[in-house]
Structure formats: structure tokens, C-alpha cells
Short mmCIF file of C-alpha atoms in Angstrom, two decimals:
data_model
loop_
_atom_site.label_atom_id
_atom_site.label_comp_id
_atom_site.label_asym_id
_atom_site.label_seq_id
_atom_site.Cartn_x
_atom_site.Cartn_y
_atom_site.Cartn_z
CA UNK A 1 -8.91 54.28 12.14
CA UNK A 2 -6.66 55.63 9.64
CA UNK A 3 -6.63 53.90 6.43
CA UNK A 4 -3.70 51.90 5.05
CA UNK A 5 -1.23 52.93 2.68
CA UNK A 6 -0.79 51.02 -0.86
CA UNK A 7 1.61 50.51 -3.32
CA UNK A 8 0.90 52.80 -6.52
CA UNK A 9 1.89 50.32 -8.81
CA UNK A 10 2.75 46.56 -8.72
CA UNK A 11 6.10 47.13 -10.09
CA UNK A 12 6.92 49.14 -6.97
CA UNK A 13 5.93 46.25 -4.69
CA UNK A 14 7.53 43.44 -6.88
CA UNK A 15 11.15 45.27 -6.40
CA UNK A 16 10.62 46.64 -2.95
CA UNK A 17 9.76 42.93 -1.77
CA UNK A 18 12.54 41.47 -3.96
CA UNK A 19 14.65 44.91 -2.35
CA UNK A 20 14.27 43.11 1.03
CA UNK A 21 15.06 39.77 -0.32
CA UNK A 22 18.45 41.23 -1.65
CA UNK A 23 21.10 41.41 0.76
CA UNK A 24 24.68 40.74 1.04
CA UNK A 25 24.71 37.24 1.20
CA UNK A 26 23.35 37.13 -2.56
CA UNK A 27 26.40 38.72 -4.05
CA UNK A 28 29.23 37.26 -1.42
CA UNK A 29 27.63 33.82 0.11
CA UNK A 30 25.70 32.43 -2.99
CA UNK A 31 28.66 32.78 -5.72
CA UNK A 32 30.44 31.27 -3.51
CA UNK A 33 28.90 28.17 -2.27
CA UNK A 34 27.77 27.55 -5.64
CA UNK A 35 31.46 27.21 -7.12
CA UNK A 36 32.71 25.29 -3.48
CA UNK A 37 29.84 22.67 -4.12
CA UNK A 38 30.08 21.80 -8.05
CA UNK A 39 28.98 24.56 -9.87
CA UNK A 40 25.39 23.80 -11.67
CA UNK A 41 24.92 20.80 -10.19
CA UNK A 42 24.54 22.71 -7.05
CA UNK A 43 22.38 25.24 -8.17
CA UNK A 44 19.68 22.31 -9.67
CA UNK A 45 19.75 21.10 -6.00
CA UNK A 46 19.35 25.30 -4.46
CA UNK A 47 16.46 25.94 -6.73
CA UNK A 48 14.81 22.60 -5.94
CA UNK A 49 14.60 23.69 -2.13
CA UNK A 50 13.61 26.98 -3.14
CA UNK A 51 10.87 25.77 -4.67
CA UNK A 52 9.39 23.28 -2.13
CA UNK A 53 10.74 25.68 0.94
CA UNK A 54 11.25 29.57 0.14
CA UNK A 55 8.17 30.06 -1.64
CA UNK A 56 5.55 28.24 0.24
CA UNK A 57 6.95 29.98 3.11
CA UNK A 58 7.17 33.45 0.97
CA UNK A 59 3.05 33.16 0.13
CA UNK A 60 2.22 32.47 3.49
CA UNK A 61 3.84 35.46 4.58
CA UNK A 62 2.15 37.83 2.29
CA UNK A 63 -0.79 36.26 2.78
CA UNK A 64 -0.33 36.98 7.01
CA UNK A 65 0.38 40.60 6.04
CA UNK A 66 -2.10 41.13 3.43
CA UNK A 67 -5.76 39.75 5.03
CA UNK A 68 -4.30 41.26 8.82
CA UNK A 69 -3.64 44.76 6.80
CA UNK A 70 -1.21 44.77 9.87
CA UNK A 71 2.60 44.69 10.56
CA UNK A 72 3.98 41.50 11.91
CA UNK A 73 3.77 42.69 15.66
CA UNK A 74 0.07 43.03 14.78
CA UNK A 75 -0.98 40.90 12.25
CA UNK A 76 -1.25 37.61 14.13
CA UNK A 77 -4.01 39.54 16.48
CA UNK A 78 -6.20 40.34 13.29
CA UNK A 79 -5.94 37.17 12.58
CA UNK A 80 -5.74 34.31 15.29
CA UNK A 81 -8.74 32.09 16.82
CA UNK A 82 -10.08 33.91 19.84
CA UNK A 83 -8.31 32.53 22.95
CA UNK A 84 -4.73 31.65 20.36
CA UNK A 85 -1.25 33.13 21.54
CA UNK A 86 -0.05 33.23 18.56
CA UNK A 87 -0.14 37.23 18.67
CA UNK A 88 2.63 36.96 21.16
CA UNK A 89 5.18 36.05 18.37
CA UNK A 90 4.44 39.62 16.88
CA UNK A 91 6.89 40.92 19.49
CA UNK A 92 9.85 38.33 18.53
CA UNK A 93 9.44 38.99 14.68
CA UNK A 94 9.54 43.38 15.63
CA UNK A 95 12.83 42.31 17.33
CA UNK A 96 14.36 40.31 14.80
CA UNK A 97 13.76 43.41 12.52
CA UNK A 98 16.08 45.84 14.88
CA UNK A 99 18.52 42.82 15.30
CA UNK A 100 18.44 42.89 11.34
CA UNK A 101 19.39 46.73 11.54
CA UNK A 102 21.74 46.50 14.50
CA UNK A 103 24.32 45.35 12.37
CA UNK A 104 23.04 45.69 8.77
CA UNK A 105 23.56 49.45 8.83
CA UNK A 106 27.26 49.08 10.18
CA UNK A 107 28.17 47.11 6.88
CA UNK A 108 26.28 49.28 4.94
CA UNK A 109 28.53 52.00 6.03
CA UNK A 110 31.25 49.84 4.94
CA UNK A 111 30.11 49.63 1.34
CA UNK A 112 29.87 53.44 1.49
CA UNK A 113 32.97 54.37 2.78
CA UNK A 114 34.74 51.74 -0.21
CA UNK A 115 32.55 53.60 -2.57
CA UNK A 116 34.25 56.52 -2.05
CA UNK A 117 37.68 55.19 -1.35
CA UNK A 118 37.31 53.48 -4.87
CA UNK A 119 36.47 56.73 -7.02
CA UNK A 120 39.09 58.78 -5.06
CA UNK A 121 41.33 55.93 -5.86
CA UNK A 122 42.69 55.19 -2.48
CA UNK A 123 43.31 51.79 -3.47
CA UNK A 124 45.03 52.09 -6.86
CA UNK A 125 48.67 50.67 -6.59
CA UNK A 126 48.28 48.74 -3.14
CA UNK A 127 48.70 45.08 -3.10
CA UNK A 128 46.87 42.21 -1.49
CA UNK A 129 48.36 42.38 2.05
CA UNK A 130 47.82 46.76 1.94
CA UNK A 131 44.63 46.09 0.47
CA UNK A 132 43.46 44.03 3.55
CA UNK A 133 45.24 46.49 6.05
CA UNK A 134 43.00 49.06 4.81
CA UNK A 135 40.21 46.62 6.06
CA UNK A 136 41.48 46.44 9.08
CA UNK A 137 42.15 50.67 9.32
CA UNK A 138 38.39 51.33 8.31
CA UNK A 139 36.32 49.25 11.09
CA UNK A 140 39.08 50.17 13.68
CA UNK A 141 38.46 54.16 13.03
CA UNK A 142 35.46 54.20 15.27
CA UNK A 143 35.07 57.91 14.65
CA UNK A 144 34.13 57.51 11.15
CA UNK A 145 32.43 54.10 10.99
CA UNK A 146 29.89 56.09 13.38
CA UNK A 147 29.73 58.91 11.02
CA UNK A 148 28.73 56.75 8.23
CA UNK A 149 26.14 54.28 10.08
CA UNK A 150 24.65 57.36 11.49
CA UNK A 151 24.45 58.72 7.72
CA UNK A 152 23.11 55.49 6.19
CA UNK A 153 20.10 55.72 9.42
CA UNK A 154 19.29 58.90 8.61
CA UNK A 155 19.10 58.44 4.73
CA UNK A 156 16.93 55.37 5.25
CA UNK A 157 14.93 57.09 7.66
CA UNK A 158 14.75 60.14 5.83
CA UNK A 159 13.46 58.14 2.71
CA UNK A 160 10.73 56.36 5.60
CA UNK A 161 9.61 59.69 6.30
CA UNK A 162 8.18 60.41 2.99
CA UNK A 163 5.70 57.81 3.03
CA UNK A 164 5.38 54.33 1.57
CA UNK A 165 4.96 55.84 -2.49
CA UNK A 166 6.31 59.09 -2.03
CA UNK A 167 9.10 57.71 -0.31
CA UNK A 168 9.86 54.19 0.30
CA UNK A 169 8.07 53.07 -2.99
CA UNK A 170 9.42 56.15 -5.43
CA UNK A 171 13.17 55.88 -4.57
CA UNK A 172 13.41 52.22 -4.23
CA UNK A 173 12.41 51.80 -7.73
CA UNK A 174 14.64 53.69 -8.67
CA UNK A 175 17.52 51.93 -6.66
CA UNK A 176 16.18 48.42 -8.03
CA UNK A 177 16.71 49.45 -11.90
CA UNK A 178 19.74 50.89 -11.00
CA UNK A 179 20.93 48.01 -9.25
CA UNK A 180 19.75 45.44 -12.00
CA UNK A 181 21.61 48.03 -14.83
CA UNK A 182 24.85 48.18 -13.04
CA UNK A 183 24.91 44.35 -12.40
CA UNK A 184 24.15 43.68 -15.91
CA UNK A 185 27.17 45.93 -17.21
CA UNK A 186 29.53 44.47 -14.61
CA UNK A 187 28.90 40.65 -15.88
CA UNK A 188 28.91 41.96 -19.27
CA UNK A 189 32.46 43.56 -18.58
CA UNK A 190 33.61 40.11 -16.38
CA UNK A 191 32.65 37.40 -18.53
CA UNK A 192 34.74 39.81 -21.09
CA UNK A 193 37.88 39.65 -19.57
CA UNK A 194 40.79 37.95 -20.81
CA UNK A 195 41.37 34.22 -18.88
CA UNK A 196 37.48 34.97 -18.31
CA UNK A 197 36.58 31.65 -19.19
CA UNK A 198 37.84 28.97 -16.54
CA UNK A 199 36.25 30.94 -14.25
CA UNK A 200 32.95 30.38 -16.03
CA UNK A 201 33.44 26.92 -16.83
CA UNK A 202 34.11 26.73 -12.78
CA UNK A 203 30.69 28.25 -12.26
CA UNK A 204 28.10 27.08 -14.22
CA UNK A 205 29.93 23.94 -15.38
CA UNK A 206 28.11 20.86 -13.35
CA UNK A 207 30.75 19.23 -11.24
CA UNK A 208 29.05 16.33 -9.92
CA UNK A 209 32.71 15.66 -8.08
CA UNK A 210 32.80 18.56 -6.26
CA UNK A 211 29.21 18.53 -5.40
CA UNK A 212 29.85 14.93 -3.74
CA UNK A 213 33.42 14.93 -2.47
CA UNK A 214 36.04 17.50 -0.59
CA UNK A 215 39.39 18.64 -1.87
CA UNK A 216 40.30 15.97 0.28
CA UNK A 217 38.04 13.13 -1.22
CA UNK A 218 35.77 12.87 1.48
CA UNK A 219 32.11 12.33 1.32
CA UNK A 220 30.04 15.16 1.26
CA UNK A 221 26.59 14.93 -0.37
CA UNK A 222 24.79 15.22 3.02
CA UNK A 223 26.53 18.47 3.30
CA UNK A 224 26.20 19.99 0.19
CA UNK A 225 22.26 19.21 0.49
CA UNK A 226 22.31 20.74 3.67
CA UNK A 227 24.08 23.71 2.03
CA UNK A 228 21.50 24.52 -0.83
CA UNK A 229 18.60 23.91 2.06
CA UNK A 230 20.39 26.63 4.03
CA UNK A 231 20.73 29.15 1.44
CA UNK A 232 17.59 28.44 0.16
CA UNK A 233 15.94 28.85 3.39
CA UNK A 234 17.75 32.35 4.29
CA UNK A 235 18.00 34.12 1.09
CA UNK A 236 14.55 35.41 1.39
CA UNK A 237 14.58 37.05 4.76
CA UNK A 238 11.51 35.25 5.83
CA UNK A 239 10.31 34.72 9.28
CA UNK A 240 10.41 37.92 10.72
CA UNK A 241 7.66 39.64 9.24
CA UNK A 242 9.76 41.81 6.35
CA UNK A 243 8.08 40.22 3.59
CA UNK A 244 4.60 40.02 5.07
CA UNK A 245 4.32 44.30 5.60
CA UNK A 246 4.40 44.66 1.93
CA UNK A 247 1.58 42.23 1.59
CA UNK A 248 -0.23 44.31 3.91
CA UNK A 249 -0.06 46.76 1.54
CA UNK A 250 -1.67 45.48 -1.95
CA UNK A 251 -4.96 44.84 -2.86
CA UNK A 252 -6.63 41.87 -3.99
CA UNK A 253 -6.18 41.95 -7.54
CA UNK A 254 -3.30 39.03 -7.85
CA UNK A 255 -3.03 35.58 -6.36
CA UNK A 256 0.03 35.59 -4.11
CA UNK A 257 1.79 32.69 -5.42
CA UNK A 258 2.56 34.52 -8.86
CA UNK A 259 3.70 37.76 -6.59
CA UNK A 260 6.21 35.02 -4.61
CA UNK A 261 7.51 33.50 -7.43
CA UNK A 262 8.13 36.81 -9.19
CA UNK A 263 10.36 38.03 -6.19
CA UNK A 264 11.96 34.51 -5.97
CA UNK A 265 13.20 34.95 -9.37
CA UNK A 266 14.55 38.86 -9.23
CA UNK A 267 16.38 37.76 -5.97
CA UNK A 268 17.85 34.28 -7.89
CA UNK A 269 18.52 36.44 -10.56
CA UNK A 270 20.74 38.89 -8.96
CA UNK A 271 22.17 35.99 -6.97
CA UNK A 272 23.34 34.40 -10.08
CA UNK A 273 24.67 37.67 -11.93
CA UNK A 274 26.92 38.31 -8.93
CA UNK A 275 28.48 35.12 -9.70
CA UNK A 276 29.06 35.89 -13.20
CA UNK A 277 31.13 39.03 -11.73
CA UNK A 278 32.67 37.31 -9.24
CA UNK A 279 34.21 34.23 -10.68
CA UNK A 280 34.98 35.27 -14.08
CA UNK A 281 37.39 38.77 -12.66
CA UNK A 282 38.62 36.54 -10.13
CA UNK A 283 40.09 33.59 -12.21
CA UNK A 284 40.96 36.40 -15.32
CA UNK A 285 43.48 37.92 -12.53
CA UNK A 286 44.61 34.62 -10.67
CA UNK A 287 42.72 35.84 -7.37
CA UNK A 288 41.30 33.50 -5.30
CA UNK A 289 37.89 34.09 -4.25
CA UNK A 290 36.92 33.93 -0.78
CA UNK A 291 33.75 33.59 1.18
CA UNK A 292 32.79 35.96 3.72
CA UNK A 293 33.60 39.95 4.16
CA UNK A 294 37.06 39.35 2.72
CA UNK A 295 35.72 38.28 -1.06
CA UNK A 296 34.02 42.18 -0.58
CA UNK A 297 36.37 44.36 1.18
CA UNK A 298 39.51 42.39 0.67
CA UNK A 299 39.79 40.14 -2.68
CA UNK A 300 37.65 42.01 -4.98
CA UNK A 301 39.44 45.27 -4.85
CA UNK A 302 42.48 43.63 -5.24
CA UNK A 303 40.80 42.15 -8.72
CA UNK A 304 39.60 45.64 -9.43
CA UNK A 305 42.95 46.95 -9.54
CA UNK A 306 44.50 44.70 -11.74
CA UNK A 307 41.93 45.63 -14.17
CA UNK A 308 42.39 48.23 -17.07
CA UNK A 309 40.14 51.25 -15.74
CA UNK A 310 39.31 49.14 -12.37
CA UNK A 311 38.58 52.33 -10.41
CA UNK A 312 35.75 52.84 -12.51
CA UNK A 313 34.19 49.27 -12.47
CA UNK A 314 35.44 48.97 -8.83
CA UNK A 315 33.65 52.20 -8.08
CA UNK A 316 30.52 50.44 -9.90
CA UNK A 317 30.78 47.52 -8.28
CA UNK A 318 30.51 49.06 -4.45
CA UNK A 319 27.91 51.81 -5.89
CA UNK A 320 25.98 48.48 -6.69
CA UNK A 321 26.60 47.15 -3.20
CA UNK A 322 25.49 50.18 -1.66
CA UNK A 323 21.97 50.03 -3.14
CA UNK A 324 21.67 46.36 -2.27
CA UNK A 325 22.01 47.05 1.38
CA UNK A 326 20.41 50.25 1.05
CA UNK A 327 17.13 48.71 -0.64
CA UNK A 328 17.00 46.01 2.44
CA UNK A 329 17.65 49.11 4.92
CA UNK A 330 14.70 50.90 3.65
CA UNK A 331 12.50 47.75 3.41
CA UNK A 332 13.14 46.75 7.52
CA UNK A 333 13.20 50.33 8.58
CA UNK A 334 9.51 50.73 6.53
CA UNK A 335 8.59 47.51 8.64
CA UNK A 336 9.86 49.07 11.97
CA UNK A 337 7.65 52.17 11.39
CA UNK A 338 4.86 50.70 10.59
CA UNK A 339 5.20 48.22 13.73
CA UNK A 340 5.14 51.56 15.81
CA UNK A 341 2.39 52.76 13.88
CA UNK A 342 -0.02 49.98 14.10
CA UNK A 343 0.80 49.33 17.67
CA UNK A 344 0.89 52.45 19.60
CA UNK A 345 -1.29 54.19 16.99
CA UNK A 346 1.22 57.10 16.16
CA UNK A 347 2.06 59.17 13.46
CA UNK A 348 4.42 58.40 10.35
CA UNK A 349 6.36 61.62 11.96
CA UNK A 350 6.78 60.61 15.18
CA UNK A 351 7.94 56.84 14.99
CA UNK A 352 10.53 57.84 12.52
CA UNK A 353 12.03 59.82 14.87
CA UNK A 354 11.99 57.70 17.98
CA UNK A 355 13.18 55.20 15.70
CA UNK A 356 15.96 57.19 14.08
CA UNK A 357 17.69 57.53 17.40
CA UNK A 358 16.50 53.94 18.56
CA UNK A 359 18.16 52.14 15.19
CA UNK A 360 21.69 54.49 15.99
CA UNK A 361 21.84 53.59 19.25
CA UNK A 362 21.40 49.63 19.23
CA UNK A 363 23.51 49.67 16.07
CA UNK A 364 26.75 51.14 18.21
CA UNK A 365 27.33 47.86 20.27
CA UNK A 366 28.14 45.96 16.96
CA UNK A 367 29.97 48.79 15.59
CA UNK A 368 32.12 49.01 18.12
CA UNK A 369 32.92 45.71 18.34
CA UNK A 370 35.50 46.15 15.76
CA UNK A 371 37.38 48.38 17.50
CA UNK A 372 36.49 49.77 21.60
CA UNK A 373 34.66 46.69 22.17
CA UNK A 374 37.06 44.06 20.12
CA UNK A 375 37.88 42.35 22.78
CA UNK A 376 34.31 41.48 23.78
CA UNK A 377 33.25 37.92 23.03
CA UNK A 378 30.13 36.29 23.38
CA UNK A 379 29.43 32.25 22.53
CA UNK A 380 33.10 32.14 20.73
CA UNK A 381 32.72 35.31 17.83
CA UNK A 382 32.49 39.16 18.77
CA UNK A 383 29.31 41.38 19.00
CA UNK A 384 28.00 40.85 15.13
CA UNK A 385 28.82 37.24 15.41
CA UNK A 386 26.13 37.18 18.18
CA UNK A 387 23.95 39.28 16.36
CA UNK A 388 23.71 37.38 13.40
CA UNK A 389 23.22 34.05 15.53
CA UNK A 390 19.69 35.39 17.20
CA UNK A 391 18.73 36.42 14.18
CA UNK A 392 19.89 33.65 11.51
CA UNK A 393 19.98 30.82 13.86
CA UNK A 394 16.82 31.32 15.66
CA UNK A 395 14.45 34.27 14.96
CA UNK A 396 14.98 33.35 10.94
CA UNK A 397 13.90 29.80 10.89
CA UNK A 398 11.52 29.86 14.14
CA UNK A 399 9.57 33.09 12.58
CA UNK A 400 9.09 30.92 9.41
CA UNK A 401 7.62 27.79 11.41
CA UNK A 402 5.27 30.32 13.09
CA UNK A 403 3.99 31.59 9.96
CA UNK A 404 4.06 27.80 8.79
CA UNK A 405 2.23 26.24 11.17
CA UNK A 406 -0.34 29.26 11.85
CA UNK A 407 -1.45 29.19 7.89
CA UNK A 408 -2.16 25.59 8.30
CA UNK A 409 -2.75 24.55 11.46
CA UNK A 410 -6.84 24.76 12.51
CA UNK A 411 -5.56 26.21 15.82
CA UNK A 412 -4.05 29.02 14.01
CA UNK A 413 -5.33 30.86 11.00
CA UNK A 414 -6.24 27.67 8.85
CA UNK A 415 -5.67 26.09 5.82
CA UNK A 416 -8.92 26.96 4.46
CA UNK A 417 -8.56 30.69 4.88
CA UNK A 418 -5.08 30.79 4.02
CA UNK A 419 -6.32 29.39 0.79
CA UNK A 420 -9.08 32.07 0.22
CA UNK A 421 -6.10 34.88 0.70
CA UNK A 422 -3.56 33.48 -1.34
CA UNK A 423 -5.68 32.31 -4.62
CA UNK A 424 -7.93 36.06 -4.24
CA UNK A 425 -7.31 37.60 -7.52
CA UNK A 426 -5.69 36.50 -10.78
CA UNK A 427 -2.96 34.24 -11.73
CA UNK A 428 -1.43 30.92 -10.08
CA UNK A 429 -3.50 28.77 -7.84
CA UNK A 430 -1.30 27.63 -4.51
CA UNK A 431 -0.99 24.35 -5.00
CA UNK A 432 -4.16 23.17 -2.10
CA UNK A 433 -3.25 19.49 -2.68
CA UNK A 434 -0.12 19.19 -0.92
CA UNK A 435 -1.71 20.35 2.61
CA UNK A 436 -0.16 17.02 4.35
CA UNK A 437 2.99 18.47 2.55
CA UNK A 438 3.10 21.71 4.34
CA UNK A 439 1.56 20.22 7.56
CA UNK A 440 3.95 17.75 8.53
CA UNK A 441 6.78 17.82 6.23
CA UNK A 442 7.52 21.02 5.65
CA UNK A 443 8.00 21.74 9.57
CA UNK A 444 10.21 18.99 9.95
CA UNK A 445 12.81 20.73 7.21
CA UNK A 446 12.38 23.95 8.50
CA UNK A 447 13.51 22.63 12.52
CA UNK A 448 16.28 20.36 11.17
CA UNK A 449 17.91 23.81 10.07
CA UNK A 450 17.60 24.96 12.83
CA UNK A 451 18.79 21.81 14.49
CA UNK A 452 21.99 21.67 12.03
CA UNK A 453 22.46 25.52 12.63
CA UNK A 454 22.83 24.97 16.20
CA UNK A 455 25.01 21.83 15.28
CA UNK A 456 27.39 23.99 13.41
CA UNK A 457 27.52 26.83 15.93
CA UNK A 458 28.26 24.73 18.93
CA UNK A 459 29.35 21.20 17.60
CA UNK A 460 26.66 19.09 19.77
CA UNK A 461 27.06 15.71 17.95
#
């Protein structure tokens, strides 16, 4: 058997697993919510959930990955009571990876192509309506949207190849620092701005109000709570097995609870510093921010050109972007290898390439569905829309009650040796006590997401 890769430093796992964590929705969804739902007062509610939701769920998953030594699509087998089918959820969570990439590496393209546009100054002098035609121009060009998914699967890939320090380990530490240093400047330069201030008093101001009632008074408390559970819940990528392959690949040497919390707080933090970018630039230039792929691709460069040398910070900001969804590219494609690795017992070599071609190919339908296959439409919303449904609606929070259930259930793995794993070197102790917690309750949260996501995607009651 050949023997398993490790990390060469701690560091290197701490911002590859927080690399995963980080996504889009951190710098587009979270500002966002956060200023629709009452500022501060919503984020005292997000971190609350966090807390009592994302983290348990976070140390279980390491703890899968790092006593199996496996990949999720193996892991479960290591680790399951003899006669258990528990192994049989390996195969969902490897699929909820690809559906991760299929249209992950499309909008990562995006962010590349705006790069560029940005420092050549393509959108210098246009307003908002040109701005947003632009949009419109890039993901209809087929030609080069395929050009530049292809490019960001073979840089990923390419990166793969090199191994897990070598490659995956050496240049996502350097795309974390960079990351973190160009965030840092960018809030510096927002909260700077002139009129910068009503858009911080709008974000980190508590605004019980807002957090409670509409713009049109009604009631919404139930819904903001829902909100913060959601984010929460989805922020950290967990149920598919993306966290738990870098757990498979540390040693014993610190308790996993410390490790969780540490990535928690790098993937708050950047959370929170996009907001401070965000809100700030928006309300200094009277721009309205929006939620979705418009406050991106649409508002902010309209907010970057109104600002004195906004082709440089506007080239910043999408450089930023770009290693965001790089770093989560990297992170799931690392996952996907070693799936194919531990599985079918091949080389490093080898399931990069079959994957290479593999990760272009399923990532075309949702490409295309911008433009050849626009008219598609599948439950109501085009081919991404679907995508994003498996995986957010049901792969997301099922995986998690999987890895849930199995660390505590004494038909899966059990509490007792979930214990052993987690608390197996220095620092925090997982908190053993609250077992009837993570039994019963815990479960119950994680299916009325799912419940409500359903709810909101098809209107049931």
C-alpha cells in the first residue's frame, strides 16, 4: 500500500482547509445578507449558529478523514461497523465534488476574464446599463468562456499534479497570503473613501429593526434566523467530503476542535472584510449593492470606476476574486484525485488526467447554458440553477447529517471513537458533554434546512 501524503507544515493545512471554505458566497452572499438583516445584530445571531452548527459538523469531518486516512468515497469503509452501509454514501459525497466543479470553474473563468478586462481598462468610461451589457456579452461568447474554464481546469489540475506539498500545499499558501494582503488593502482603501461612513454605520451598526421587520414592516424574525442558520450551515462546504481529505492528511499532533475553529475564523474573517469593501465603496459612490452575480460582475465595477485610480483597485479586487475561487478549485480537484486514487488504486499521474478531461467535459453543460443551451430549463432556473440545487439543497446538508449521525450514532462510527480522534493531540477538548446535543438536536436543525430549502425552491406550504 502506498503511504499517504502529509501536509509539511500546519500552516499549509490551516489555509488550504480555510482555501476550501472560501468561496464566492463569502465576498457576494454574506455582505449582503448581513446589511439586508440589521447589520451586527445579524452577525451575533450568524456566529451563534456557527458555533453550535458549522463547527461540530467541521470536527466531525476531519475527524472521518483523518482516522480513515481515506477520501470521502473511501473513508466510511475504513471506518463503519462490519455489515453498516454507510460506505455507500462515499459515492454521493465524490459526486457532489464534480457537481461543485461543474459549475465552479465556469465562474471562475468569469473572475478571470474581468481581471483582465479591468487592467486593460475595458470598462473605464461605461455606465451602469454598458457595464451590465458587457455581462451579458461575456457568458454569451461561448467561444471564449470555454477557453477560459478550460484554462482555469488545467491550471488547477496542473497545480494537482505536483503533489499535495509540492503542489497543492506550496502554491496555495501562497494564494491564501495573497488573498488575505489584497483584502486587507482594499478595506483599508474603502473604509477611506469619502461618504465612506454611512455605509459602515449600515454594516456593522446593530439594527435590531431591520433584523425584525421588512421595508415593508412586516414580521420577519423567523426569517432572518433562518437566514444566519443557512449561511452558517453552507459557508463551510461541509458534507461532501472537501473538508474531511485534508484531515486525512495530518498527523496526530493537534486536537481537531482547535484546527476547526481556526478555519472557522480565517473563513469569518474574510467574510467580514469583504463587507468592509463592499458597503463602504458602494454607499461612498451612491451604488446600490446587490446580491447575487450582479453585486460582482455588474455593481462593483460600476463603483470601481467612479473611483480615483479604480482600474487599479478594480483590477485588485477581481485578482482577489480569482484566488478565492482558485484556492476552492484546487482544494475539490485535490479531493477528486485522491477519490480516484484511493479507489481504483492509481497513480497521482494518471487520475489527473482522466480527470482533467472528465472536470472539462461535465463543466460544458452549465457553461453553455448561458448561451447554446439558454433556453434549457430545468425545475424553473437554467442549467447552473439546477446544479447548485443538487448540490446546496441536497448533497450539502444530507452529506453533513451522514457525517452527523455516523460520528455519533453506535450503528455508525460512535461517539466514543469519534471522541478518541478528535481530542488525539494537543489543544481544545470537543465538548463530550453535549452528546444528547449532537444526537438528537443537532439532526433536527440540519433536516429543517433542508426542509426550508426545499420550501423556498418549490413553495410547498
Amino acid at each position: 500500500m502506498k503511504e499517504r501524503e502529509t501536509f509539511g507544515s500546519r500552516l499549509g493545512f490551516l489555509l488550504i482547509s480555510a482555501g476550501c471554505a472560501i468561496g464566492l458566497g463569502n465576498v457576494w452572499r454574506f455582505p449582503y445578507i448581513v446589511g439586508q438583516y440589521g447589520g451586527a445584530a445579524f452577525v451575533l445571531i450568524y456566529l451563534f449558529f456557527l458555533l453550535i452548527m458549522g463547527l461540530p459538523i467541521m470536527v466531525m469531518e476531519f475527524a472521518v478523514g483523518r482516522a480513515s486516512r481515506k477520501s470521502v468515497i473511501c473513508s466510511f469503509d475504513e471506518l463503519e461497523p462490519k455489515g453498516t452501509k454507510w460506505h455507500i454514501y462515499g459515492w454521493f459525497g465524490m459526486i457532489g465534488n464534480y457537481m461543485l466543479m461543474m459549475f465552479y470553474t465556469t465562474v471562475a473563468g468569469w473572475l478571470i476574464t474581468y481581471f483582465i478586462r479591468m487592467a486593460k481598462g475595458d470598462f473605464v468610461g461605461l455606465n451602469s446599463a454598458q457595464v451590465e451589457a458587457q455581462f451579458g456579452a461575456l457568458v454569451g461568447d461561448a467561444k471564449t468562456q470555454t477557453i477560459f474554464m478550460a484554462l482555469v481546469v488545467v491550471l488547477g489540475m496542473a497545480v494537482c499534479a505536483k503533489g499535495l506539498k509540492n503542489g497543492v500545499e506550496k502554491v496555495n499558501k501562497v494564494m491564501m497570503v495573497c488573498l488575505l494582503a489584497i483584502l486587507v488593502v482594499l478595506a483599508v482603501r474603502s473604509v477611506t473613501l469619502p461618504g465612506a461612513k454611512e455605509g459602515l454605520e449600515f454594516y456593522l451598526k446593530p439594527n435590531f429593526h431591520n433584523l425584525m421587520y421588512n421595508a415593508e414592516g412586516e414580521y420577519r424574525l423567523g426569517e432572518a434566523i433562518y437566514a444566519a442558520m443557512g449561511q452558517a450551515f453552507f459557508t463551510l462546504s461541509l458534507g461532501i467530503g472537501s473538508i474531511a481529505i485534508f484531515g486525512s492528511y495530518i498527523g496526530k499532533e493537534r486536537r481537531l476542535t482547535g484546527e476547526a475553529i481556526n478555519v472557522t475564523l480565517l473563513d469569518t474573517f474574510v467574510a467580514f472584510v469583504a463587507g468592509l469593501i463592499i458597503f463602504p465603496a458602494a454607499f461612498a459612490f451612491n451604488v446600490q449593492p446587490d446580491a447575487g452575480p450582479n453585486l460582482i460582475f455588474i455593481t462593483l465595477p460600476n463603483v470601481f470606476n467612479a473611483m480615483p485610480g479604480g482600474r487599479i483597485w478594480g483590477s485588485m479586487f477581481f485578482i482577489f476574486m480569482s484566488f478565492a475561487a482558485m484556492s476552492t478549485v484546487t482544494a475539490v480537484f485535490e479531493n477528486i484525485i485522491s477519490c480516484c486514487m484511493d479507489k481504483w488504486d492509481i497513480s497521482r499521474t494518471k487520475a489527473v488526467a482522466i480527470n482533467t478531461v472528465l472536470i472539462f467535459v461535465l463543466s460544458l453543460p452549465c457553461l453553455l447554458g448561458f448561451n447554446v443551451l439558454s433556453s434549457v430549463s430545468i425545475i424553473g432556473g437554467g442549467i447552473m440553477d439546477f446544479e447548485d440545487f443538487i448540490l446546496s439543497n441536497n448533497l450539502l446538508p444530507l452529506g453533513s447529517l451522514i457525517y452527523l449521525l455516523f460520528c455519533v450514532s453506535k450503528r455508525g462510527w460512535g461517539y466514543e471513537n469519534f471522541l478518541a480522534e478528535a481530542d488525539a493531540g494537543k489543544g481544545i477538548k470537543f465538548p463530550k458533554a453535549l452528546h444528547f446535543y449532537f444526537k438528537w438536536i443537532l439532526p433536527l436543525i440540519v433536516l429543517f434546512i433542508f426542509v426550508v430549502g426545499y420550501n423556498e425552491k418549490f413553495g410547498w406550504f
